[in-house]
Coordinates of C-alpha atoms in Angstrom, one line a residue:
M1 CA -24.6 76.1 -46.8
K2 CA -25.4 79.4 -48.5
S3 CA -28.7 79.8 -46.7
L4 CA -27.0 79.0 -43.4
L5 CA -24.4 81.6 -44.1
K6 CA -27.0 84.2 -45.0
N7 CA -28.9 83.7 -41.7
F8 CA -25.7 83.7 -39.8
L9 CA -24.6 87.0 -41.2
F10 CA -28.1 88.5 -40.9
L11 CA -27.9 87.9 -37.1
L12 CA -24.3 88.9 -36.5
L13 CA -23.1 91.5 -39.0
P14 CA -25.3 94.5 -37.9
V15 CA -24.5 94.1 -34.2
S16 CA -21.7 96.7 -34.2
L17 CA -24.3 99.4 -35.0
F18 CA -26.5 98.5 -32.0
A19 CA -23.9 97.3 -29.4
Q20 CA -25.0 97.9 -25.8
N21 CA -22.6 98.3 -22.9
P22 CA -19.4 98.2 -24.9
D23 CA -17.2 98.7 -21.9
I24 CA -16.9 95.0 -21.2
P25 CA -13.8 92.9 -20.5
S26 CA -12.2 90.9 -23.3
N27 CA -12.2 87.7 -21.4
K28 CA -15.1 86.9 -19.1
Q29 CA -15.3 83.8 -16.8
I30 CA -18.3 82.5 -15.0
E31 CA -18.0 80.1 -12.1
Y32 CA -19.9 77.0 -13.3
P33 CA -19.7 74.0 -10.9
T34 CA -16.9 72.4 -13.0
Q35 CA -13.3 72.6 -12.0
Y36 CA -10.1 71.1 -13.3
A37 CA -6.5 70.5 -12.2
S38 CA -3.4 69.1 -13.6
I39 CA -1.1 66.7 -11.8
H40 CA 1.2 69.7 -11.3
T41 CA -1.6 71.4 -9.3
I42 CA -2.6 68.3 -7.3
R43 CA 0.9 67.5 -6.2
R44 CA 1.2 71.1 -4.8
G45 CA -2.1 71.0 -3.0
L46 CA -3.3 74.1 -4.9
N47 CA -6.9 75.0 -5.5
W48 CA -8.6 73.7 -8.6
S49 CA -9.5 76.2 -11.4
Y50 CA -13.0 76.8 -12.8
E51 CA -13.6 75.9 -16.4
D52 CA -12.9 78.8 -18.8
T53 CA -16.1 80.0 -20.4
S54 CA -14.8 82.9 -22.5
M55 CA -15.7 83.4 -26.1
N56 CA -12.1 84.4 -27.2
Q57 CA -10.5 82.8 -30.2
N58 CA -13.1 80.0 -30.9
Q59 CA -12.6 80.7 -34.6
V60 CA -8.9 79.6 -34.2
F61 CA -9.7 75.9 -34.1
S62 CA -6.3 74.6 -35.4
P63 CA -4.1 73.7 -32.5
V64 CA -1.0 74.8 -34.4
F65 CA -2.3 78.3 -35.0
R66 CA -3.7 78.5 -31.4
N67 CA -0.3 77.5 -29.8
Y68 CA 2.3 78.9 -32.2
L69 CA 2.9 82.5 -33.3
A70 CA 5.1 81.6 -36.3
I71 CA 4.9 78.2 -37.8
Q72 CA 5.9 75.8 -40.6
D73 CA 3.4 73.2 -41.9
L74 CA 2.6 71.7 -45.2
G75 CA -0.4 73.9 -45.9
F76 CA -3.3 71.8 -44.4
I77 CA -4.6 71.1 -40.9
G78 CA -3.1 67.9 -39.4
S79 CA 0.1 68.1 -41.4
P80 CA 3.6 68.0 -39.8
S81 CA 4.5 71.3 -38.3
E82 CA 7.4 73.1 -36.5
N83 CA 7.4 76.1 -34.1
K84 CA 9.5 78.9 -35.5
I85 CA 9.7 80.9 -32.3
F86 CA 12.7 79.2 -30.7
D87 CA 12.1 77.6 -27.4
L88 CA 13.8 74.6 -25.7
N89 CA 13.1 72.9 -22.4
R90 CA 14.6 69.5 -22.7
Q91 CA 13.8 67.0 -20.0
S92 CA 16.4 64.4 -19.0
G93 CA 15.9 60.9 -20.4
F94 CA 15.5 59.3 -23.8
N95 CA 14.0 61.0 -26.8
L96 CA 13.2 59.2 -30.0
C97 CA 12.8 62.1 -32.4
A98 CA 11.2 65.5 -32.9
N99 CA 7.5 64.9 -33.2
P100 CA 6.1 67.0 -36.0
Y101 CA 2.5 66.2 -34.9
Q102 CA 3.0 67.3 -31.3
P103 CA 0.5 70.2 -31.2
Y104 CA -2.3 67.7 -32.0
F105 CA -1.3 64.9 -29.6
K106 CA -3.1 64.1 -26.3
T107 CA -0.6 63.1 -23.7
A108 CA -0.6 62.2 -20.0
A109 CA 1.3 65.3 -19.0
Q110 CA -1.4 67.6 -20.5
T111 CA -4.3 65.8 -18.8
Q112 CA -6.8 68.0 -17.0
Y113 CA -8.6 66.1 -14.3
I114 CA -12.2 67.2 -13.7
N115 CA -14.5 67.6 -10.7
T116 CA -18.0 68.6 -11.5
K117 CA -21.3 68.8 -9.6
R118 CA -23.2 68.3 -12.9
P119 CA -22.3 66.4 -16.0
Y120 CA -20.1 68.6 -18.2
A121 CA -19.7 68.5 -22.0
D122 CA -17.9 70.8 -24.4
F123 CA -18.2 70.2 -28.2
N124 CA -16.3 72.1 -30.9
Y125 CA -17.1 71.6 -34.6
A126 CA -15.8 73.2 -37.8
Q127 CA -16.3 72.4 -41.4
G128 CA -15.3 73.9 -44.8
P129 CA -14.6 73.2 -48.4
N130 CA -12.7 70.1 -49.6
A131 CA -14.3 67.9 -46.9
L132 CA -12.6 69.7 -44.0
L133 CA -13.9 68.3 -40.7
Y134 CA -12.6 69.3 -37.3
L135 CA -14.4 67.8 -34.2
D136 CA -13.3 68.2 -30.6
G137 CA -15.4 66.9 -27.8
K138 CA -15.1 66.6 -24.0
F139 CA -17.3 64.9 -21.5
S140 CA -17.0 64.5 -17.8
L141 CA -19.2 63.0 -15.1
N142 CA -18.8 62.5 -11.3
L143 CA -20.0 59.0 -10.4
N144 CA -19.9 60.2 -6.8
P145 CA -18.4 63.3 -5.2
R146 CA -15.0 61.7 -5.0
F147 CA -14.8 59.8 -8.4
N148 CA -14.8 61.4 -11.8
V149 CA -14.5 59.9 -15.2
G150 CA -14.1 61.8 -18.5
A151 CA -13.2 61.5 -22.2
D152 CA -11.6 63.9 -24.8
F153 CA -11.8 63.2 -28.5
S154 CA -10.6 65.0 -31.5
R155 CA -11.1 64.2 -35.2
I156 CA -9.4 65.9 -38.2
T157 CA -10.0 65.0 -41.8
Q158 CA -9.7 66.9 -45.1
E159 CA -8.8 66.5 -48.7
G160 CA -6.8 69.7 -49.1
F161 CA -6.7 72.2 -51.9
Y162 CA -3.8 70.8 -53.9
L163 CA -2.9 67.4 -55.1
R164 CA -2.5 64.6 -52.5
Q165 CA -3.2 66.5 -49.3
Y166 CA -5.6 64.0 -47.8
S167 CA -5.3 63.5 -44.0
S168 CA -7.3 61.5 -41.5
E169 CA -6.4 61.6 -37.8
Y170 CA -7.9 60.6 -34.4
F171 CA -6.8 61.8 -30.9
T172 CA -8.4 60.3 -27.9
R173 CA -8.0 60.5 -24.1
L174 CA -9.9 58.7 -21.3
H175 CA -9.2 60.0 -17.8
A176 CA -10.4 59.5 -14.2
N177 CA -9.5 60.7 -10.7
Y178 CA -10.5 59.2 -7.4
Q179 CA -10.0 60.5 -3.8
S180 CA -10.8 58.4 -0.7
N181 CA -13.3 59.7 1.8
N182 CA -10.6 60.7 4.3
K183 CA -8.4 62.3 1.6
R184 CA -5.6 59.9 2.4
F185 CA -5.5 58.3 -1.1
I186 CA -5.7 59.9 -4.6
Q187 CA -5.4 58.0 -7.9
L188 CA -5.2 59.6 -11.3
Y189 CA -5.6 57.8 -14.6
S190 CA -4.8 59.0 -18.1
F191 CA -5.1 56.8 -21.2
N192 CA -4.2 58.4 -24.6
W193 CA -4.3 57.2 -28.2
N194 CA -3.1 59.2 -31.2
R195 CA -3.1 57.9 -34.7
G196 CA -3.3 59.3 -38.2
V197 CA -2.4 59.0 -41.9
H198 CA -1.8 61.7 -44.5
D199 CA -0.7 61.6 -48.1
E200 CA 2.8 62.8 -48.9
N201 CA 3.1 64.8 -52.1
G202 CA 6.7 65.9 -51.7
G203 CA 5.7 69.5 -52.6
I204 CA 4.9 71.1 -55.9
T205 CA 7.5 70.6 -58.7
S206 CA 7.4 74.2 -60.0
D207 CA 7.0 77.2 -57.8
S208 CA 7.2 79.5 -60.9
L209 CA 4.3 77.8 -62.5
F210 CA 2.2 77.9 -59.3
E211 CA 2.9 81.6 -58.9
T212 CA 1.4 82.4 -62.4
L213 CA -2.0 81.0 -61.4
T214 CA -4.8 83.0 -59.7
G215 CA -8.1 82.2 -58.1
T216 CA -8.9 78.7 -57.1
N217 CA -7.1 77.2 -60.2
K218 CA -3.8 76.6 -58.5
S219 CA -3.3 72.9 -59.0
V220 CA 0.2 72.0 -60.2
P221 CA 2.1 68.7 -60.4
V222 CA 3.7 67.3 -57.2
Y223 CA 6.7 65.0 -56.6
L224 CA 5.0 62.0 -55.0
S225 CA 1.8 60.2 -56.1
N226 CA 1.9 56.9 -54.1
S227 CA 3.4 57.7 -50.7
Q228 CA 2.0 58.4 -47.3
S229 CA 3.1 59.0 -43.7
R230 CA 1.5 57.4 -40.6
F231 CA 1.8 57.8 -36.9
K232 CA 0.6 55.7 -33.9
H233 CA 1.0 56.8 -30.3
Q234 CA -0.3 55.2 -27.1
E235 CA 0.4 56.4 -23.6
F236 CA -1.1 55.1 -20.3
E237 CA -0.3 56.7 -17.0
I238 CA -1.5 55.9 -13.4
S239 CA -0.5 58.1 -10.5
S240 CA -1.1 57.0 -7.0
I241 CA -0.7 59.5 -4.1
I242 CA -0.7 58.7 -0.4
N243 CA -1.1 61.8 1.7
L244 CA 0.5 62.2 5.1
G245 CA -0.6 64.5 7.8
P246 CA -2.6 64.8 11.1
K247 CA -6.2 63.6 11.4
Q248 CA -9.0 66.0 11.8
Y249 CA -12.3 64.6 13.1
T250 CA -15.6 65.8 11.6
T251 CA -19.2 65.1 12.3
G252 CA -21.6 64.5 9.4
D253 CA -25.2 65.3 9.0
D254 CA -26.2 61.9 10.4
G255 CA -24.2 62.6 13.6
D256 CA -21.5 60.0 12.9
S257 CA -17.9 61.1 13.5
S258 CA -15.1 60.4 11.0
Y259 CA -11.7 61.8 10.2
V260 CA -10.0 63.3 7.2
I261 CA -6.3 63.9 6.6
R262 CA -4.9 67.4 6.6
P263 CA -2.2 66.7 4.0
L264 CA 1.3 68.1 4.7
A265 CA 3.3 65.6 2.7
Y266 CA 2.9 62.7 0.3
F267 CA 4.3 59.7 -1.4
I268 CA 3.6 59.3 -5.1
H269 CA 4.1 56.4 -7.5
Q270 CA 3.7 57.0 -11.3
I271 CA 3.8 54.2 -13.8
N272 CA 3.8 55.3 -17.5
W273 CA 3.8 53.2 -20.6
E274 CA 4.4 54.9 -24.0
K275 CA 4.5 53.5 -27.5
Q276 CA 5.5 55.7 -30.4
G277 CA 5.6 54.8 -34.1
Y278 CA 6.3 56.9 -37.2
F279 CA 6.0 55.3 -40.7
F280 CA 6.7 56.2 -44.3
D281 CA 5.1 54.0 -47.0
N282 CA 6.3 54.3 -50.6
G283 CA 4.1 52.7 -53.2
G284 CA 6.6 53.2 -56.1
D285 CA 7.6 56.9 -56.1
S286 CA 11.1 58.2 -56.9
A287 CA 12.3 61.7 -56.2
F288 CA 15.4 63.7 -55.4
F289 CA 14.8 63.3 -51.6
L290 CA 14.6 59.5 -52.0
P291 CA 18.3 59.0 -53.0
A292 CA 19.1 55.3 -52.6
W293 CA 18.0 51.7 -52.0
N294 CA 19.6 50.5 -48.8
L295 CA 17.5 47.7 -47.5
V296 CA 15.4 46.4 -50.4
Q297 CA 16.0 46.9 -54.1
S298 CA 12.7 48.4 -54.9
N299 CA 10.7 51.6 -54.9
T300 CA 8.0 49.9 -52.9
Y301 CA 8.8 49.7 -49.1
S302 CA 7.7 50.8 -45.7
D303 CA 10.2 52.4 -43.2
S304 CA 9.5 53.1 -39.5
V305 CA 11.0 54.2 -36.2
N306 CA 9.4 52.9 -33.0
L307 CA 9.8 53.1 -29.3
N308 CA 8.3 51.2 -26.3
K309 CA 9.0 52.8 -23.0
W310 CA 8.1 51.9 -19.4
T311 CA 8.8 54.5 -16.7
N312 CA 8.4 53.9 -13.0
R313 CA 8.8 56.9 -10.7
F314 CA 8.7 57.1 -6.9
A315 CA 8.8 60.5 -5.1
F316 CA 8.3 62.1 -1.8
G317 CA 6.9 65.6 -1.6
T318 CA 5.7 68.2 0.9
W319 CA 4.0 71.5 0.8
R320 CA 2.9 74.3 3.2
N321 CA 0.2 76.8 2.4
K322 CA 0.9 79.7 4.7
E323 CA -0.8 83.1 4.8
N324 CA 1.8 84.9 2.7
A325 CA 3.2 82.1 0.6
S326 CA 3.0 78.5 -0.4
W327 CA 6.0 76.2 -0.3
F328 CA 6.6 73.0 -2.2
A329 CA 9.5 70.5 -2.3
E330 CA 9.8 67.1 -4.0
A331 CA 12.5 64.5 -4.6
G332 CA 12.1 61.5 -6.9
I333 CA 13.8 58.7 -8.8
S334 CA 12.7 57.1 -12.1
L335 CA 13.6 54.0 -14.0
Q336 CA 13.1 53.9 -17.7
N337 CA 13.0 50.6 -19.7
L338 CA 13.3 51.2 -23.5
K339 CA 12.9 49.1 -26.6
I340 CA 14.0 50.9 -29.7
L341 CA 13.0 49.5 -33.2
L342 CA 14.5 50.9 -36.4
T343 CA 12.9 49.2 -39.4
D344 CA 15.0 46.1 -39.4
Q345 CA 16.8 46.3 -36.1
S346 CA 15.9 46.5 -32.4
R347 CA 17.7 46.8 -29.0
N348 CA 17.0 47.4 -25.3
E349 CA 18.2 50.3 -23.1
Y350 CA 17.5 51.8 -19.7
N351 CA 17.9 55.0 -17.7
L352 CA 18.0 55.8 -14.0
I353 CA 17.0 59.4 -13.4
A354 CA 17.0 61.4 -10.1
D355 CA 15.0 64.7 -9.9
G356 CA 14.1 67.3 -7.3
E357 CA 12.2 70.6 -7.0
L358 CA 11.9 73.4 -4.5
E359 CA 9.7 76.4 -4.9
R360 CA 8.1 79.3 -3.0
N361 CA 5.0 81.0 -4.5
P362 CA 4.0 84.4 -3.0
K363 CA 0.4 85.2 -2.1
S364 CA 0.7 88.8 -1.0
K365 CA 0.7 91.7 -3.5
T366 CA 4.3 92.6 -2.6
D367 CA 6.5 89.6 -2.2
Y368 CA 9.1 87.3 -3.8
G369 CA 9.1 83.8 -5.1
F370 CA 11.6 81.3 -6.5
R371 CA 11.8 77.9 -8.1
G372 CA 14.6 75.4 -8.5
K373 CA 14.5 72.2 -10.5
A374 CA 17.2 69.6 -11.2
Q375 CA 17.2 66.3 -13.2
L376 CA 20.2 64.0 -13.5
T377 CA 20.5 60.7 -15.4
L378 CA 22.6 58.5 -13.1
L379 CA 22.9 55.4 -15.2
G380 CA 22.0 54.0 -18.6
Y381 CA 21.8 55.2 -22.2
N382 CA 21.6 58.9 -21.3
A383 CA 24.0 58.7 -18.3
G384 CA 25.4 62.1 -17.5
D385 CA 22.5 64.1 -19.0
F386 CA 21.2 66.9 -16.7
N387 CA 18.6 69.6 -16.6
L388 CA 19.2 72.5 -14.1
Q389 CA 16.8 75.4 -13.8
G390 CA 16.5 78.3 -11.4
R391 CA 13.9 81.1 -11.4
A392 CA 13.2 84.1 -9.1
S393 CA 10.4 86.6 -9.1
F394 CA 9.3 89.8 -7.3
Q395 CA 5.9 91.4 -7.5
A396 CA 4.7 94.8 -6.3
F397 CA 2.1 97.4 -7.4
G398 CA 0.5 95.0 -9.8
W399 CA 3.7 94.3 -11.6
Q400 CA 5.8 91.1 -11.6
L401 CA 9.4 90.8 -12.6
E402 CA 10.8 87.3 -13.2
G403 CA 14.2 86.0 -14.1
G404 CA 15.6 82.6 -14.8
I405 CA 18.7 80.6 -15.7
S406 CA 18.9 77.1 -17.1
N407 CA 21.5 74.7 -18.3
F408 CA 20.8 71.4 -20.2
L409 CA 23.2 68.7 -21.3
Y410 CA 21.7 65.9 -23.3
K411 CA 22.3 63.2 -25.9
P412 CA 20.9 64.0 -29.3
D413 CA 17.6 62.4 -30.4
Q414 CA 17.9 58.7 -31.4
V415 CA 17.0 59.3 -35.1
L416 CA 19.9 61.9 -35.4
L417 CA 22.3 59.3 -34.1
Q418 CA 21.0 56.2 -35.8
F419 CA 18.5 55.8 -38.7
R420 CA 17.7 52.9 -40.9
S421 CA 15.5 53.1 -43.9
N422 CA 15.5 52.3 -47.6
P423 CA 16.5 55.8 -48.8
Y424 CA 18.6 56.8 -45.8
L425 CA 21.1 54.9 -43.6
W426 CA 23.4 56.5 -41.0
S427 CA 25.1 55.9 -37.7
N428 CA 26.6 58.9 -35.9
D429 CA 28.6 59.4 -32.7
F430 CA 27.8 63.0 -31.9
N431 CA 28.9 64.7 -28.7
K432 CA 26.2 65.7 -26.2
I433 CA 24.4 69.0 -26.8
N434 CA 24.8 71.7 -24.1
V435 CA 22.2 74.5 -23.9
S436 CA 22.5 77.6 -21.6
Q437 CA 19.6 79.9 -21.2
L438 CA 18.9 83.3 -19.6
E439 CA 15.3 84.7 -19.3
A440 CA 13.7 87.8 -18.0
V441 CA 9.9 88.5 -18.0
L442 CA 8.0 91.6 -17.0
R443 CA 4.2 91.3 -16.8
T444 CA 1.3 93.2 -15.1
K445 CA -2.3 92.8 -14.2
A446 CA -2.6 96.5 -13.2
Y447 CA -4.2 97.5 -16.4
R448 CA -7.5 96.5 -17.9
H449 CA -5.8 93.7 -19.9
N450 CA -2.6 91.9 -19.1
F451 CA 0.7 92.9 -20.6
E452 CA 3.9 90.8 -20.9
V453 CA 7.3 91.2 -22.4
K454 CA 9.8 88.4 -22.4
F455 CA 13.6 88.4 -23.2
Q456 CA 15.4 85.1 -23.8
S457 CA 19.0 84.3 -24.7
W458 CA 20.4 80.8 -25.5
L459 CA 23.9 79.5 -26.2
L460 CA 23.8 76.2 -28.1
T461 CA 27.0 74.2 -28.0
N462 CA 27.4 71.1 -30.2
W463 CA 24.0 71.8 -31.9
V464 CA 22.8 69.0 -34.2
Y465 CA 20.9 69.9 -37.3
I466 CA 19.8 68.3 -40.6
D467 CA 21.8 69.8 -43.4
S468 CA 20.8 70.6 -47.0
D469 CA 21.9 67.1 -48.1
R470 CA 19.2 65.8 -45.7
L471 CA 21.8 64.2 -43.3
P472 CA 22.4 65.1 -39.6
K473 CA 25.5 67.2 -38.9
Q474 CA 26.9 68.6 -35.6
N475 CA 28.0 72.2 -35.4
S476 CA 31.6 72.5 -34.0
G477 CA 31.1 75.8 -32.1
A478 CA 28.5 77.6 -30.1
I479 CA 25.3 79.3 -31.6
P480 CA 23.9 82.3 -29.8
V481 CA 20.1 82.9 -30.1
T482 CA 18.2 85.8 -28.7
S483 CA 14.4 86.4 -28.6
L484 CA 12.2 89.3 -27.5
Q485 CA 8.5 88.7 -27.3
A486 CA 5.6 91.0 -26.2
S487 CA 1.8 90.5 -25.9
K488 CA -0.9 93.0 -25.1
T489 CA -4.6 93.6 -25.6
F490 CA -5.7 97.2 -26.2
Q491 CA -9.3 98.4 -25.8
A492 CA -11.2 101.6 -26.6
G493 CA -14.8 101.1 -25.9
F494 CA -16.1 98.1 -27.8
F495 CA -13.0 98.0 -30.1
L496 CA -10.1 95.7 -29.2
V497 CA -6.7 94.8 -30.6
D498 CA -4.8 91.7 -29.5
A499 CA -1.1 91.9 -30.4
R500 CA 1.7 89.3 -30.2
L501 CA 5.1 90.2 -31.5
A502 CA 8.5 88.4 -31.6
L503 CA 12.0 89.5 -32.6
Q504 CA 14.6 86.8 -33.0
N505 CA 18.3 86.5 -34.0
S506 CA 20.3 83.4 -34.6
G507 CA 24.1 83.6 -34.7
S508 CA 24.4 80.8 -37.3
D509 CA 22.8 79.7 -40.5
K510 CA 22.6 76.2 -39.0
L511 CA 19.6 77.4 -37.1
R512 CA 17.2 79.6 -39.2
L513 CA 14.5 81.7 -37.7
P514 CA 12.3 84.6 -39.0
A515 CA 13.7 87.8 -37.6
F516 CA 10.3 89.2 -37.0
S517 CA 6.9 87.5 -36.4
G518 CA 3.6 89.0 -35.4
M519 CA -0.1 88.4 -35.0
T520 CA -2.7 91.1 -34.6
R521 CA -6.4 90.7 -34.1
W522 CA -8.6 93.8 -34.7
Y523 CA -12.2 93.3 -33.6
V524 CA -15.3 94.8 -32.1
K525 CA -16.9 93.0 -29.1
G526 CA -20.3 93.8 -27.5
Q527 CA -23.7 92.7 -26.5
L528 CA -27.2 92.7 -28.0
F529 CA -30.8 91.9 -27.2
K530 CA -30.5 92.8 -23.5
K531 CA -27.1 91.0 -23.3
A532 CA -28.6 87.8 -24.7
L533 CA -26.1 87.8 -27.6
H534 CA -22.4 88.4 -27.2
F535 CA -20.7 89.0 -30.5
S536 CA -17.2 89.5 -31.9
L537 CA -16.4 90.7 -35.5
G538 CA -12.9 91.4 -36.8
V539 CA -9.8 90.6 -38.7
E540 CA -6.7 88.6 -37.8
L541 CA -3.4 89.1 -39.5
R542 CA -0.3 86.9 -39.3
Y543 CA 3.1 87.8 -40.7
F544 CA 6.8 86.8 -40.5
S545 CA 9.8 88.3 -42.3
E546 CA 11.5 86.6 -45.2
Y547 CA 14.0 83.8 -44.5
Y548 CA 15.3 80.5 -45.7
A549 CA 12.8 78.3 -44.1
N550 CA 13.4 74.6 -43.6
A551 CA 12.2 72.1 -46.2
W552 CA 10.3 68.9 -45.4
N553 CA 11.6 65.4 -46.0
P554 CA 8.8 62.8 -45.8
A555 CA 11.2 59.8 -45.8
T556 CA 12.8 60.8 -42.5
R557 CA 9.8 62.7 -41.1
Q558 CA 12.1 65.7 -40.4
F559 CA 12.6 69.3 -41.5
Y560 CA 16.0 70.1 -43.0
L561 CA 18.0 73.1 -44.2
Q562 CA 17.6 74.4 -47.7
N563 CA 19.3 77.2 -49.6
N564 CA 17.1 77.6 -52.7
R565 CA 14.1 79.6 -51.7
Q566 CA 13.2 82.4 -49.2
I567 CA 9.7 82.6 -48.0
G568 CA 7.8 85.0 -45.8
N569 CA 7.1 88.8 -46.1
Y570 CA 3.5 87.8 -46.9
P571 CA 0.6 88.7 -44.6
L572 CA -2.1 86.1 -44.0
V573 CA -5.4 87.7 -43.3
D574 CA -8.5 86.0 -41.9
V575 CA -11.9 87.7 -41.4
F576 CA -14.2 86.3 -38.7
V577 CA -17.5 86.8 -36.9
S578 CA -18.8 84.9 -33.9
G579 CA -21.7 85.1 -31.6
E580 CA -22.5 83.5 -28.3
V581 CA -26.1 82.8 -27.1
K582 CA -26.3 81.1 -23.7
K583 CA -24.0 78.1 -24.0
A584 CA -23.6 78.0 -27.8
I585 CA -21.0 79.9 -29.9
L586 CA -21.4 80.1 -33.7
F587 CA -18.6 81.4 -35.9
A588 CA -17.8 82.0 -39.6
K589 CA -14.3 82.7 -40.8
L590 CA -13.0 83.6 -44.2
E591 CA -9.4 82.2 -44.3
H592 CA -6.7 83.8 -46.5
A593 CA -9.1 86.6 -47.4
N594 CA -6.2 88.5 -49.0
M595 CA -5.4 85.8 -51.6
D596 CA -4.2 87.3 -54.9
L597 CA -3.9 90.8 -53.4
F598 CA -0.2 90.6 -52.8
S599 CA 2.9 89.1 -54.5
L600 CA 3.0 85.3 -54.3
N601 CA 6.7 85.1 -53.5
G602 CA 6.0 84.4 -49.9
Y603 CA 2.9 82.3 -50.4
Y604 CA 4.3 79.4 -48.3
F605 CA 4.9 78.3 -44.7
T606 CA 7.3 75.6 -46.0
P607 CA 9.1 75.7 -49.3
S608 CA 7.1 74.0 -52.1
H609 CA 4.1 73.6 -49.9
P610 CA 1.7 76.6 -50.6
L611 CA -0.7 78.1 -48.2
P612 CA -4.4 77.0 -48.5
I613 CA -6.5 79.1 -50.9
R614 CA -9.2 81.4 -49.7
A615 CA -12.0 79.4 -48.0
L616 CA -15.0 79.9 -45.7
R617 CA -15.1 77.9 -42.5
L618 CA -18.2 77.6 -40.3
G619 CA -18.1 76.3 -36.7
L620 CA -20.0 75.7 -33.6
R621 CA -19.1 75.4 -29.9
W622 CA -21.7 74.1 -27.5
R623 CA -21.0 73.7 -23.8
M624 CA -23.4 71.8 -21.5
Y625 CA -23.2 71.9 -17.7
N626 CA -26.3 69.9 -16.8

């Protein structure tokens, strides 16, 4: 590895002295013959997008760091995590629990369907000390011009820097899309499997002992030595679309006449099967957060929460792509069939949900747009739940102003109402949670790089949280929450700065958020060897202000309030260098480069779970289009 690093640095470190043509954009995109679309795009009849070929942020391989500005996790990749920038968009219907592995999951809703004239592959690989391995691969192939198949696969494993931080996880998706020759019929397939296991150490037993240690010798005792958490998730979805519209006759190269549909409306049927399971296995541990024996008189047991869910959805939609704007409307109805399993009990439930959308998207430089969305659970377990959203926008002179208002009413998650395990047993009859939201966004593309500022305000009534005794409670009043976020890239020649900042305020200690969070990336970017090498060299800094962050309870797989320790006010600094030659990108990153340079009081993302120590990561991304 040392010789590889020396060669890598020899190639890339001097480039800032010889950079040619520094006046380049921070995000380039080349139109390769590979396009993608989500079901959201396909339902609206919008154009497919070209695959992104930019070099930006390849060194940020962790999905948690890539998606979240301020986070909580347990100090290693693949561990349970929580977004600390408050955001809530609750869909109507049943929800089992907060999924602490959500950033890593592959799901049907996130599927990107591919159309490519050549076989397409994209492989990402990163490795580092303590057996860290991160692998992400994509492959897609058109079997004919109208039928594409593809696969996405991610693999994460590592042993961690502290006692009992081993994890091993797999995330897999198979997808396909088909369109008939006359464009009458479209079918989309998405099959997803997510599974993993990681050791649970319960956190370190002595923060004060840990904070006296320096260098790589930071190993201290932990609470658990024989426990682990597991998750299993499967989701299959098939969407069938029948397009309606007038026939248009065309003549092929062979002189034969045929017709295609000019779609103006459609019927869609979606069938979705999802199976979730979250498990805690105790091999004989006892700790303060394992308080009782409820189901078996032993320290050796396995608890779980599981859900089997079938959803059938039928909808009718229409769109119009006019010269100045595109219109879209859809109305649908869904039937959910549920089987809920809680360790030693099971029951069946159902939901009948109606939904509708109406939107106008402007095409001209000076115009307006709007979007309205509604969901209502008519019958079943979640009867009376609703989700109402309205948004309006206006754009002119390269600027866009957007505003929105939302109101949600929903039954709390199943595990907050009922939970059965050996250490914890509860059955609650909480009121429904009501959430009102206001939002305003100002963004522009008038400058060299985009700029965005977003203001959000929530009012949370009957909020449910997990208290310091690790039991769910319901707040009797309303909790106001406000957030102001801004993002911008600044450039002076070949020197760039990416900045993302967030200010937050919670009106109650039942919902705890860092008041300030920020990420800045300072780097040089240029080209060498007659533009054969594109390089990036810089520093990334993450920071959030001090606050009483939530603690992690492995027995319930949930974060909970704690009043013993404030964390934060600690900068996390990474140094990186990357280079792109043709379709390959190499990177090296020194994570937590500032270790031991500052006070250790904030050396955590989650109390009793320290940050990783300083470590070098090497990685490769290789994209193939033929």
